[in-house]
mmCIF file of C-alpha atoms and ligand atoms in Angstrom:
data_model
loop_
_atom_site.group_PDB
_atom_site.id
_atom_site.type_symbol
_atom_site.label_atom_id
_atom_site.label_comp_id
_atom_site.label_asym_id
_atom_site.label_seq_id
_atom_site.Cartn_x
_atom_site.Cartn_y
_atom_site.Cartn_z
ATOM 1 C CA ARG A 91 83.818 -119.099 277.029
ATOM 2 C CA ALA A 92 81.766 -116.047 276.220
ATOM 3 C CA LYS A 93 81.241 -115.534 279.921
ATOM 4 C CA ASP A 94 84.964 -115.839 280.608
ATOM 5 C CA LYS A 95 85.683 -113.338 277.934
ATOM 6 C CA GLY A 96 83.166 -110.872 279.347
ATOM 7 C CA ARG A 97 84.718 -111.260 282.735
ATOM 8 C CA ASP A 98 88.211 -110.714 281.401
ATOM 9 C CA GLN A 99 87.075 -107.537 279.762
ATOM 10 C CA TYR A 100 85.469 -106.357 282.959
ATOM 11 C CA ASP A 101 88.650 -107.024 284.901
ATOM 12 C CA PHE A 102 90.637 -105.269 282.276
ATOM 13 C CA TYR A 103 88.341 -102.282 282.486
ATOM 14 C CA THR A 104 88.538 -101.929 286.263
ATOM 15 C CA GLU A 105 92.240 -102.595 286.157
ATOM 16 C CA SER A 106 92.827 -99.812 283.670
ATOM 17 C CA LEU A 107 90.710 -97.473 285.768
ATOM 18 C CA ASN A 108 92.811 -98.309 288.800
ATOM 19 C CA ASN A 109 95.897 -97.813 286.712
ATOM 20 C CA ARG A 110 94.701 -94.400 285.692
ATOM 21 C CA ALA A 111 94.037 -93.427 289.308
ATOM 22 C CA GLU A 112 97.396 -94.848 290.310
ATOM 23 C CA GLN A 113 99.121 -93.025 287.492
ATOM 24 C CA LEU A 114 97.589 -89.756 288.635
ATOM 25 C CA MET A 115 98.677 -90.342 292.220
ATOM 26 C CA THR A 116 102.188 -91.185 291.107
ATOM 27 C CA LEU A 117 102.242 -88.106 288.940
ATOM 28 C CA GLU A 118 101.112 -85.962 291.852
ATOM 29 C CA ARG A 119 103.824 -87.368 294.126
ATOM 30 C CA GLU A 120 106.454 -86.897 291.420
ATOM 31 C CA LEU A 121 105.296 -83.355 290.750
ATOM 32 C CA ARG A 122 105.787 -82.565 294.425
ATOM 33 C CA HIS A 123 109.290 -84.033 294.367
ATOM 34 C CA GLY A 124 110.021 -82.375 291.061
ATOM 35 C CA LEU A 125 109.208 -78.989 292.538
ATOM 36 C CA ARG A 126 111.582 -79.564 295.431
ATOM 37 C CA ARG A 127 114.341 -80.910 293.206
ATOM 38 C CA GLU A 128 113.870 -78.162 290.614
ATOM 39 C CA GLU A 129 113.216 -80.495 287.705
ATOM 40 C CA PHE A 130 111.242 -77.835 285.832
ATOM 41 C CA PHE A 131 112.611 -75.390 283.335
ATOM 42 C CA LEU A 132 111.354 -72.793 280.896
ATOM 43 C CA LEU A 133 111.644 -72.585 277.137
ATOM 44 C CA PHE A 134 110.949 -69.362 275.278
ATOM 45 C CA GLN A 135 109.245 -68.925 271.925
ATOM 46 C CA PRO A 136 109.693 -65.604 270.102
ATOM 47 C CA GLN A 137 106.800 -63.601 268.717
ATOM 48 C CA VAL A 138 107.624 -61.645 265.578
ATOM 49 C CA ASP A 139 106.241 -58.538 263.897
ATOM 50 C CA LEU A 140 106.042 -59.333 260.164
ATOM 51 C CA ASN A 141 106.108 -55.634 259.264
ATOM 52 C CA THR A 142 109.387 -54.846 260.952
ATOM 53 C CA GLY A 143 110.977 -58.247 261.498
ATOM 54 C CA ASP A 144 111.368 -57.318 265.174
ATOM 55 C CA ILE A 145 110.971 -59.793 267.994
ATOM 56 C CA THR A 146 108.137 -58.204 269.974
ATOM 57 C CA ALA A 147 107.905 -60.716 272.813
ATOM 58 C CA MET A 148 108.517 -64.294 273.758
ATOM 59 C CA GLU A 149 106.305 -66.791 275.496
ATOM 60 C CA ALA A 150 107.607 -68.760 278.466
ATOM 61 C CA LEU A 151 106.610 -72.431 278.152
ATOM 62 C CA ILE A 152 107.226 -74.837 281.001
ATOM 63 C CA ARG A 153 108.899 -78.236 280.634
ATOM 64 C CA TRP A 154 109.517 -81.011 283.136
ATOM 65 C CA GLN A 155 112.823 -82.880 283.033
ATOM 66 C CA HIS A 156 111.630 -86.094 284.640
ATOM 67 C CA PRO A 157 114.492 -88.237 286.052
ATOM 68 C CA GLU A 158 113.195 -91.444 284.384
ATOM 69 C CA ARG A 159 110.742 -90.407 281.716
ATOM 70 C CA GLY A 160 112.698 -87.550 280.188
ATOM 71 C CA GLU A 161 111.125 -84.329 279.027
ATOM 72 C CA ILE A 162 107.399 -84.023 279.713
ATOM 73 C CA LEU A 163 105.126 -81.466 278.011
ATOM 74 C CA PRO A 164 102.796 -79.193 279.994
ATOM 75 C CA ASP A 165 99.578 -80.716 278.612
ATOM 76 C CA GLU A 166 100.487 -83.864 280.533
ATOM 77 C CA PHE A 167 101.136 -82.356 283.945
ATOM 78 C CA ILE A 168 99.531 -78.898 284.133
ATOM 79 C CA PRO A 169 96.004 -80.394 284.452
ATOM 80 C CA VAL A 170 97.168 -82.593 287.362
ATOM 81 C CA ALA A 171 98.983 -79.673 288.978
ATOM 82 C CA GLU A 172 95.749 -77.704 288.561
ATOM 83 C CA ASP A 173 93.569 -80.425 290.156
ATOM 84 C CA THR A 174 95.890 -80.973 293.100
ATOM 85 C CA GLY A 175 96.597 -77.321 293.807
ATOM 86 C CA LEU A 176 100.297 -77.813 293.046
ATOM 87 C CA ILE A 177 99.822 -75.263 290.282
ATOM 88 C CA MET A 178 100.065 -72.539 292.918
ATOM 89 C CA PRO A 179 103.730 -73.117 293.879
ATOM 90 C CA LEU A 180 104.522 -74.193 290.308
ATOM 91 C CA GLY A 181 102.849 -71.112 288.833
ATOM 92 C CA ASN A 182 104.679 -68.833 291.268
ATOM 93 C CA TRP A 183 107.935 -70.475 290.265
ATOM 94 C CA VAL A 184 107.181 -69.868 286.567
ATOM 95 C CA LEU A 185 106.398 -66.185 287.146
ATOM 96 C CA GLN A 186 109.483 -65.675 289.256
ATOM 97 C CA GLN A 187 111.782 -67.539 286.846
ATOM 98 C CA ALA A 188 110.401 -65.850 283.745
ATOM 99 C CA CYS A 189 110.873 -62.390 285.258
ATOM 100 C CA MET A 190 114.387 -63.158 286.514
ATOM 101 C CA GLN A 191 115.585 -64.739 283.287
ATOM 102 C CA ILE A 192 114.170 -62.014 281.064
ATOM 103 C CA LYS A 193 115.664 -59.339 283.302
ATOM 104 C CA LEU A 194 119.014 -61.083 282.823
ATOM 105 C CA LEU A 195 118.472 -61.169 279.056
ATOM 106 C CA HIS A 196 117.799 -57.413 279.099
ATOM 107 C CA GLN A 197 121.047 -56.839 280.934
ATOM 108 C CA LEU A 198 122.954 -59.003 278.455
ATOM 109 C CA LEU A 199 121.358 -57.353 275.407
ATOM 110 C CA GLY A 200 121.225 -53.805 276.695
ATOM 111 C CA ARG A 201 117.561 -53.499 275.742
ATOM 112 C CA GLY A 202 114.172 -54.718 276.839
ATOM 113 C CA VAL A 203 111.746 -57.227 275.328
ATOM 114 C CA ARG A 204 108.474 -58.551 276.701
ATOM 115 C CA VAL A 205 107.917 -62.011 278.165
ATOM 116 C CA ALA A 206 104.499 -63.710 278.191
ATOM 117 C CA VAL A 207 103.603 -66.019 281.074
ATOM 118 C CA ASN A 208 100.654 -68.435 280.991
ATOM 119 C CA ILE A 209 98.371 -68.341 284.016
ATOM 120 C CA SER A 210 96.140 -71.312 284.839
ATOM 121 C CA ALA A 211 92.500 -71.147 285.949
ATOM 122 C CA ARG A 212 93.255 -71.741 289.610
ATOM 123 C CA GLN A 213 95.938 -69.071 289.669
ATOM 124 C CA PHE A 214 93.515 -66.689 288.015
ATOM 125 C CA ARG A 215 90.903 -67.309 290.714
ATOM 126 C CA ASP A 216 93.415 -66.520 293.467
ATOM 127 C CA PRO A 217 92.685 -63.071 294.947
ATOM 128 C CA GLY A 218 96.404 -62.842 295.795
ATOM 129 C CA LEU A 219 97.542 -63.096 292.154
ATOM 130 C CA GLU A 220 98.120 -59.351 291.920
ATOM 131 C CA ASN A 221 100.572 -59.555 294.833
ATOM 132 C CA VAL A 222 102.314 -62.601 293.389
ATOM 133 C CA ILE A 223 102.888 -60.730 290.122
ATOM 134 C CA ASP A 224 103.997 -57.624 291.938
ATOM 135 C CA PHE A 225 106.419 -59.652 294.042
ATOM 136 C CA ALA A 226 107.956 -61.336 290.982
ATOM 137 C CA LEU A 227 108.394 -57.937 289.333
ATOM 138 C CA ARG A 228 109.956 -56.276 292.358
ATOM 139 C CA THR A 229 112.340 -59.078 293.296
ATOM 140 C CA SER A 230 113.548 -59.490 289.700
ATOM 141 C CA GLY A 231 113.650 -55.780 288.899
ATOM 142 C CA LEU A 232 111.771 -56.386 285.637
ATOM 143 C CA GLU A 233 109.744 -53.351 284.544
ATOM 144 C CA PRO A 234 106.008 -54.209 284.440
ATOM 145 C CA ARG A 235 105.629 -53.251 280.772
ATOM 146 C CA PHE A 236 107.916 -56.157 279.909
ATOM 147 C CA LEU A 237 105.621 -58.721 281.502
ATOM 148 C CA GLU A 238 102.580 -60.109 279.679
ATOM 149 C CA ILE A 239 100.013 -62.300 281.405
ATOM 150 C CA ASP A 240 98.278 -64.846 279.140
ATOM 151 C CA ILE A 241 94.819 -65.823 280.287
ATOM 152 C CA HIS A 242 92.797 -68.499 278.543
ATOM 153 C CA GLU A 243 89.484 -67.203 277.281
ATOM 154 C CA GLY A 244 87.580 -70.015 278.986
ATOM 155 C CA MET A 245 88.576 -68.665 282.395
ATOM 156 C CA LEU A 246 86.560 -65.483 281.869
ATOM 157 C CA SER A 247 83.142 -66.987 281.236
ATOM 158 C CA ASP A 248 82.254 -68.495 284.653
ATOM 159 C CA GLU A 249 81.809 -65.306 286.627
ATOM 160 C CA PRO A 250 82.339 -62.374 284.265
ATOM 161 C CA GLU A 251 82.139 -59.751 287.033
ATOM 162 C CA VAL A 252 84.716 -61.489 289.196
ATOM 163 C CA ALA A 253 86.959 -62.017 286.167
ATOM 164 C CA ARG A 254 86.758 -58.359 285.222
ATOM 165 C CA ASP A 255 87.719 -57.221 288.729
ATOM 166 C CA GLN A 256 90.627 -59.638 288.789
ATOM 167 C CA LEU A 257 91.854 -58.436 285.380
ATOM 168 C CA ALA A 258 91.637 -54.845 286.590
ATOM 169 C CA ARG A 259 93.701 -55.688 289.679
ATOM 170 C CA ILE A 260 96.322 -57.494 287.609
ATOM 171 C CA ARG A 261 96.498 -54.632 285.150
ATOM 172 C CA ARG A 262 97.115 -52.176 287.975
ATOM 173 C CA THR A 263 100.571 -53.723 288.325
ATOM 174 C CA GLY A 264 101.317 -52.316 284.849
ATOM 175 C CA VAL A 265 101.547 -55.599 282.950
ATOM 176 C CA THR A 266 100.059 -56.403 279.539
ATOM 177 C CA ILE A 267 97.061 -58.751 279.461
ATOM 178 C CA THR A 268 96.412 -61.131 276.578
ATOM 179 C CA ILE A 269 93.434 -63.418 276.039
ATOM 180 C CA ASP A 270 94.925 -66.734 274.910
ATOM 181 C CA ASP A 271 93.166 -69.047 272.430
ATOM 182 C CA PHE A 272 90.554 -66.425 271.772
ATOM 183 C CA GLY A 273 87.495 -67.788 269.994
ATOM 184 C CA THR A 274 87.289 -71.015 271.977
ATOM 185 C CA GLY A 275 85.680 -69.767 275.182
ATOM 186 C CA PHE A 276 82.437 -68.213 273.965
ATOM 187 C CA SER A 277 82.743 -64.879 275.713
ATOM 188 C CA SER A 278 80.252 -62.346 274.423
ATOM 189 C CA LEU A 279 81.382 -59.287 272.551
ATOM 190 C CA ARG A 280 79.637 -57.029 275.021
ATOM 191 C CA GLN A 281 81.533 -58.683 277.851
ATOM 192 C CA LEU A 282 84.779 -58.506 275.924
ATOM 193 C CA ARG A 283 84.436 -54.794 275.346
ATOM 194 C CA SER A 284 84.230 -54.135 279.070
ATOM 195 C CA LEU A 285 87.358 -56.140 279.919
ATOM 196 C CA PRO A 286 90.647 -54.420 280.703
ATOM 197 C CA ILE A 287 92.788 -56.312 278.204
ATOM 198 C CA ASP A 288 95.430 -55.406 275.638
ATOM 199 C CA MET A 289 95.691 -58.272 273.185
ATOM 200 C CA LEU A 290 93.892 -61.228 271.634
ATOM 201 C CA LYS A 291 95.707 -64.380 270.639
ATOM 202 C CA ILE A 292 94.321 -66.500 267.791
ATOM 203 C CA GLY A 293 94.779 -70.118 268.865
ATOM 204 C CA GLN A 294 96.466 -72.619 266.595
ATOM 205 C CA THR A 295 93.252 -74.586 265.982
ATOM 206 C CA PHE A 296 92.045 -71.615 263.946
ATOM 207 C CA VAL A 297 95.378 -70.923 262.302
ATOM 208 C CA LYS A 298 95.845 -74.549 261.274
ATOM 209 C CA GLU A 299 93.138 -74.537 258.607
ATOM 210 C CA ILE A 300 94.266 -71.361 256.908
ATOM 211 C CA PRO A 301 94.020 -70.740 253.994
ATOM 212 C CA GLU A 302 91.550 -73.465 253.126
ATOM 213 C CA ASP A 303 88.016 -72.119 253.000
ATOM 214 C CA GLY A 304 86.361 -73.388 256.129
ATOM 215 C CA PRO A 305 84.727 -72.280 259.333
ATOM 216 C CA ASN A 306 88.050 -71.920 261.136
ATOM 217 C CA THR A 307 89.377 -69.574 258.492
ATOM 218 C CA ASP A 308 86.296 -67.443 259.051
ATOM 219 C CA ILE A 309 86.946 -67.475 262.776
ATOM 220 C CA ALA A 310 90.519 -66.263 262.292
ATOM 221 C CA THR A 311 89.386 -63.313 260.155
ATOM 222 C CA THR A 312 86.545 -62.573 262.580
ATOM 223 C CA ILE A 313 88.953 -62.436 265.522
ATOM 224 C CA ILE A 314 91.244 -60.073 263.633
ATOM 225 C CA GLY A 315 88.208 -57.895 262.873
ATOM 226 C CA ILE A 316 87.083 -57.865 266.504
ATOM 227 C CA ALA A 317 90.575 -56.916 267.666
ATOM 228 C CA GLN A 318 90.776 -54.088 265.151
ATOM 229 C CA GLN A 319 87.368 -52.756 266.119
ATOM 230 C CA MET A 320 88.227 -52.850 269.798
ATOM 231 C CA GLU A 321 91.638 -51.349 269.063
ATOM 232 C CA LYS A 322 93.413 -54.279 270.658
ATOM 233 C CA GLN A 323 96.505 -55.929 269.313
ATOM 234 C CA VAL A 324 96.129 -59.371 267.758
ATOM 235 C CA VAL A 325 98.674 -62.147 267.477
ATOM 236 C CA ALA A 326 98.385 -65.492 265.709
ATOM 237 C CA GLU A 327 100.025 -68.567 267.186
ATOM 238 C CA GLY A 328 100.968 -71.870 265.610
ATOM 239 C CA VAL A 329 101.915 -70.278 262.287
ATOM 240 C CA GLU A 330 103.755 -72.892 260.237
ATOM 241 C CA THR A 331 103.335 -72.170 256.529
ATOM 242 C CA GLU A 332 103.923 -69.380 254.063
ATOM 243 C CA GLN A 333 100.229 -69.480 253.088
ATOM 244 C CA GLN A 334 99.151 -68.923 256.676
ATOM 245 C CA GLU A 335 101.556 -66.021 256.975
ATOM 246 C CA TYR A 336 100.311 -64.500 253.732
ATOM 247 C CA PHE A 337 96.681 -64.885 254.771
ATOM 248 C CA LEU A 338 97.243 -63.345 258.203
ATOM 249 C CA ARG A 339 99.186 -60.446 256.791
ATOM 250 C CA MET A 340 96.532 -59.770 254.148
ATOM 251 C CA HIS A 341 93.902 -59.670 256.868
ATOM 252 C CA GLY A 342 95.855 -57.237 259.008
ATOM 253 C CA CYS A 343 97.464 -59.524 261.581
ATOM 254 C CA SER A 344 101.193 -58.884 261.554
ATOM 255 C CA LEU A 345 102.136 -60.333 264.939
ATOM 256 C CA VAL A 346 102.911 -64.034 264.663
ATOM 257 C CA GLN A 347 104.309 -66.907 266.651
ATOM 258 C CA GLY A 348 105.032 -70.411 265.421
ATOM 259 C CA TYR A 349 107.530 -72.996 264.207
ATOM 260 C CA ARG A 350 107.849 -71.064 260.933
ATOM 261 C CA TYR A 351 109.767 -68.358 262.818
ATOM 262 C CA ALA A 352 111.215 -70.130 265.840
ATOM 263 C CA SER A 353 110.500 -73.117 268.068
ATOM 264 C CA PRO A 354 110.497 -72.783 271.838
ATOM 265 C CA MET A 355 114.157 -72.526 272.906
ATOM 266 C CA SER A 356 116.364 -72.543 275.977
ATOM 267 C CA PHE A 357 117.694 -69.365 277.525
ATOM 268 C CA ASP A 358 121.104 -69.878 275.889
ATOM 269 C CA GLU A 359 119.548 -70.414 272.483
ATOM 270 C CA LEU A 360 117.366 -67.377 273.008
ATOM 271 C CA TYR A 361 120.351 -65.226 273.826
ATOM 272 C CA ARG A 362 122.132 -66.411 270.683
ATOM 273 C CA TYR A 363 118.970 -65.852 268.644
ATOM 274 C CA PHE A 364 118.846 -62.235 269.815
ATOM 275 C CA SER A 365 122.553 -61.701 269.344
ATOM 276 C CA ASP A 366 122.390 -62.919 265.733
ATOM 277 C CA ASP A 367 119.381 -60.694 265.248
ATOM 278 C CA SER A 368 121.162 -57.539 266.384
ATOM 279 C CA GLU A 369 124.085 -58.450 264.119
ATOM 280 C CA ARG A 370 121.651 -58.681 261.228
ATOM 281 C CA GLU A 371 120.213 -55.306 262.162
ATOM 282 C CA LEU A 372 123.676 -53.719 262.300
ATOM 283 C CA LYS A 373 124.550 -55.108 258.885
ATOM 284 C CA ALA A 374 121.324 -53.890 257.331
HETATM 285 P P1 C2E B 474 99.631 -72.113 274.658
HETATM 286 O O1 C2E B 474 99.806 -71.065 275.688
HETATM 287 O O2 C2E B 474 98.557 -71.894 273.657
HETATM 288 O O3 C2E B 474 101.059 -72.258 273.961
HETATM 289 C C1 C2E B 474 101.272 -72.541 272.601
HETATM 290 C C2 C2E B 474 101.671 -73.988 272.369
HETATM 291 O O4 C2E B 474 101.848 -74.199 270.960
HETATM 292 C C3 C2E B 474 102.994 -74.408 273.000
HETATM 293 O O5 C2E B 474 102.878 -75.775 273.377
HETATM 294 C C4 C2E B 474 103.971 -74.270 271.838
HETATM 295 O O6 C2E B 474 105.134 -75.063 271.981
HETATM 296 C C5 C2E B 474 103.117 -74.752 270.696
HETATM 297 N N1 C2E B 474 103.537 -74.239 269.391
HETATM 298 C C6 C2E B 474 104.280 -73.148 269.117
HETATM 299 N N2 C2E B 474 104.424 -72.962 267.791
HETATM 300 C C7 C2E B 474 103.733 -73.950 267.195
HETATM 301 C C8 C2E B 474 103.495 -74.305 265.813
HETATM 302 O O7 C2E B 474 103.935 -73.654 264.860
HETATM 303 N N3 C2E B 474 102.723 -75.410 265.592
HETATM 304 C C9 C2E B 474 102.186 -76.145 266.608
HETATM 305 N N4 C2E B 474 101.449 -77.223 266.292
HETATM 306 N N5 C2E B 474 102.399 -75.836 267.915
HETATM 307 C C10 C2E B 474 103.158 -74.759 268.200
HETATM 308 P P2 C2E B 474 103.409 -76.337 274.769
HETATM 309 O O8 C2E B 474 104.715 -75.677 275.106
HETATM 310 O O9 C2E B 474 103.348 -77.817 274.726
HETATM 311 O O10 C2E B 474 102.318 -75.792 275.792
HETATM 312 C C11 C2E B 474 100.991 -76.234 275.730
HETATM 313 C C12 C2E B 474 100.091 -75.458 276.652
HETATM 314 O O11 C2E B 474 100.464 -75.659 278.010
HETATM 315 C C13 C2E B 474 100.177 -73.941 276.447
HETATM 316 O O12 C2E B 474 99.368 -73.551 275.360
HETATM 317 C C14 C2E B 474 99.680 -73.438 277.781
HETATM 318 O O13 C2E B 474 98.278 -73.410 277.826
HETATM 319 C C15 C2E B 474 100.176 -74.499 278.743
HETATM 320 N N6 C2E B 474 101.396 -74.007 279.419
HETATM 321 C C16 C2E B 474 102.675 -73.953 278.981
HETATM 322 N N7 C2E B 474 103.494 -73.431 279.902
HETATM 323 C C17 C2E B 474 102.719 -73.112 280.969
HETATM 324 C C18 C2E B 474 102.971 -72.512 282.259
HETATM 325 O O14 C2E B 474 104.094 -72.124 282.596
HETATM 326 N N8 C2E B 474 101.894 -72.369 283.092
HETATM 327 C C19 C2E B 474 100.631 -72.743 282.728
HETATM 328 N N9 C2E B 474 99.637 -72.569 283.607
HETATM 329 N N10 C2E B 474 100.359 -73.302 281.539
HETATM 330 C C20 C2E B 474 101.383 -73.476 280.664
HETATM 331 MG MG1 MG B 475 99.892 -69.043 275.844
HETATM 332 MG MG1 MG B 476 97.329 -70.661 272.842
#
């Protein structure tokens, strides 16, 4: 009996491994189809300046409207797109769409606002990234200062020299560069100082524990301090509570993003959000 049981478990184990491999292959095939059939879309999450109440930017966040499984979040498919190389066409699509849609929003609103686009590790390693960004800007007509490129801190640590050159090339296009989830990638301060960047983003893991006294609270205040010393802007993401807002404001971080202010929303919702906002401003 015991032997049978052991064998069953073994079979189960190999079966689940095969399932995992199969699942990944299916996902890859579906991603390919999804790209062709345009099953992807962007949501936008506003970033707010607590001092002025202004919307300073919004972050483009990809979603996949799967024909059978419904809406799928990026954490589920971006890693597979990254491993298979499909991130290249997908990432180009995101850049192009974000620029086009935000240009349209500018035309509708009669004023500009920045859009942040997430770039994956593979895209960041591509020597042609500068041209891809430039192409998206030129074909959409979006002014470079309205495009922000979000780069995960972890992508800078492998080959710091190469990363610095790439950042410099990207910045030549005139866009803003933000280090996303700063504090998770162990880049040295000396290295950081030499990087051509504009902003640091405090990841939600560090924001989550505010204001309880703990190591993550210390990290949040440390990041704000580093940004201030380097004269970079700093923005906190994943802000959900009044206490977190109070804490961040007290420590000199007035740029925030999170469910407390607005969830990621569709283009239509975004347009309405801005329209209501300008009404509020007119009334004030
Ligand atoms: P991220 O760039 O750090 O984006 C922030 C994530 O936090 C988003 O998740 C957003 O929906 C979520 N969020 C916003 N406010 C709150 C809050 O108050 N509380 C909590 N708990 N979460 C909040 P999402 O949209 O699922 O995206 C996850 C990650 O996927 C992103 O993390 C980013 O790394 C990646 N991603 C999203 N879109 C793209 C894309 O177009 N290209 C690439 N390469 N990666 C993307
Ligand atoms: Mg981001
Ligand atoms: Mg982040």
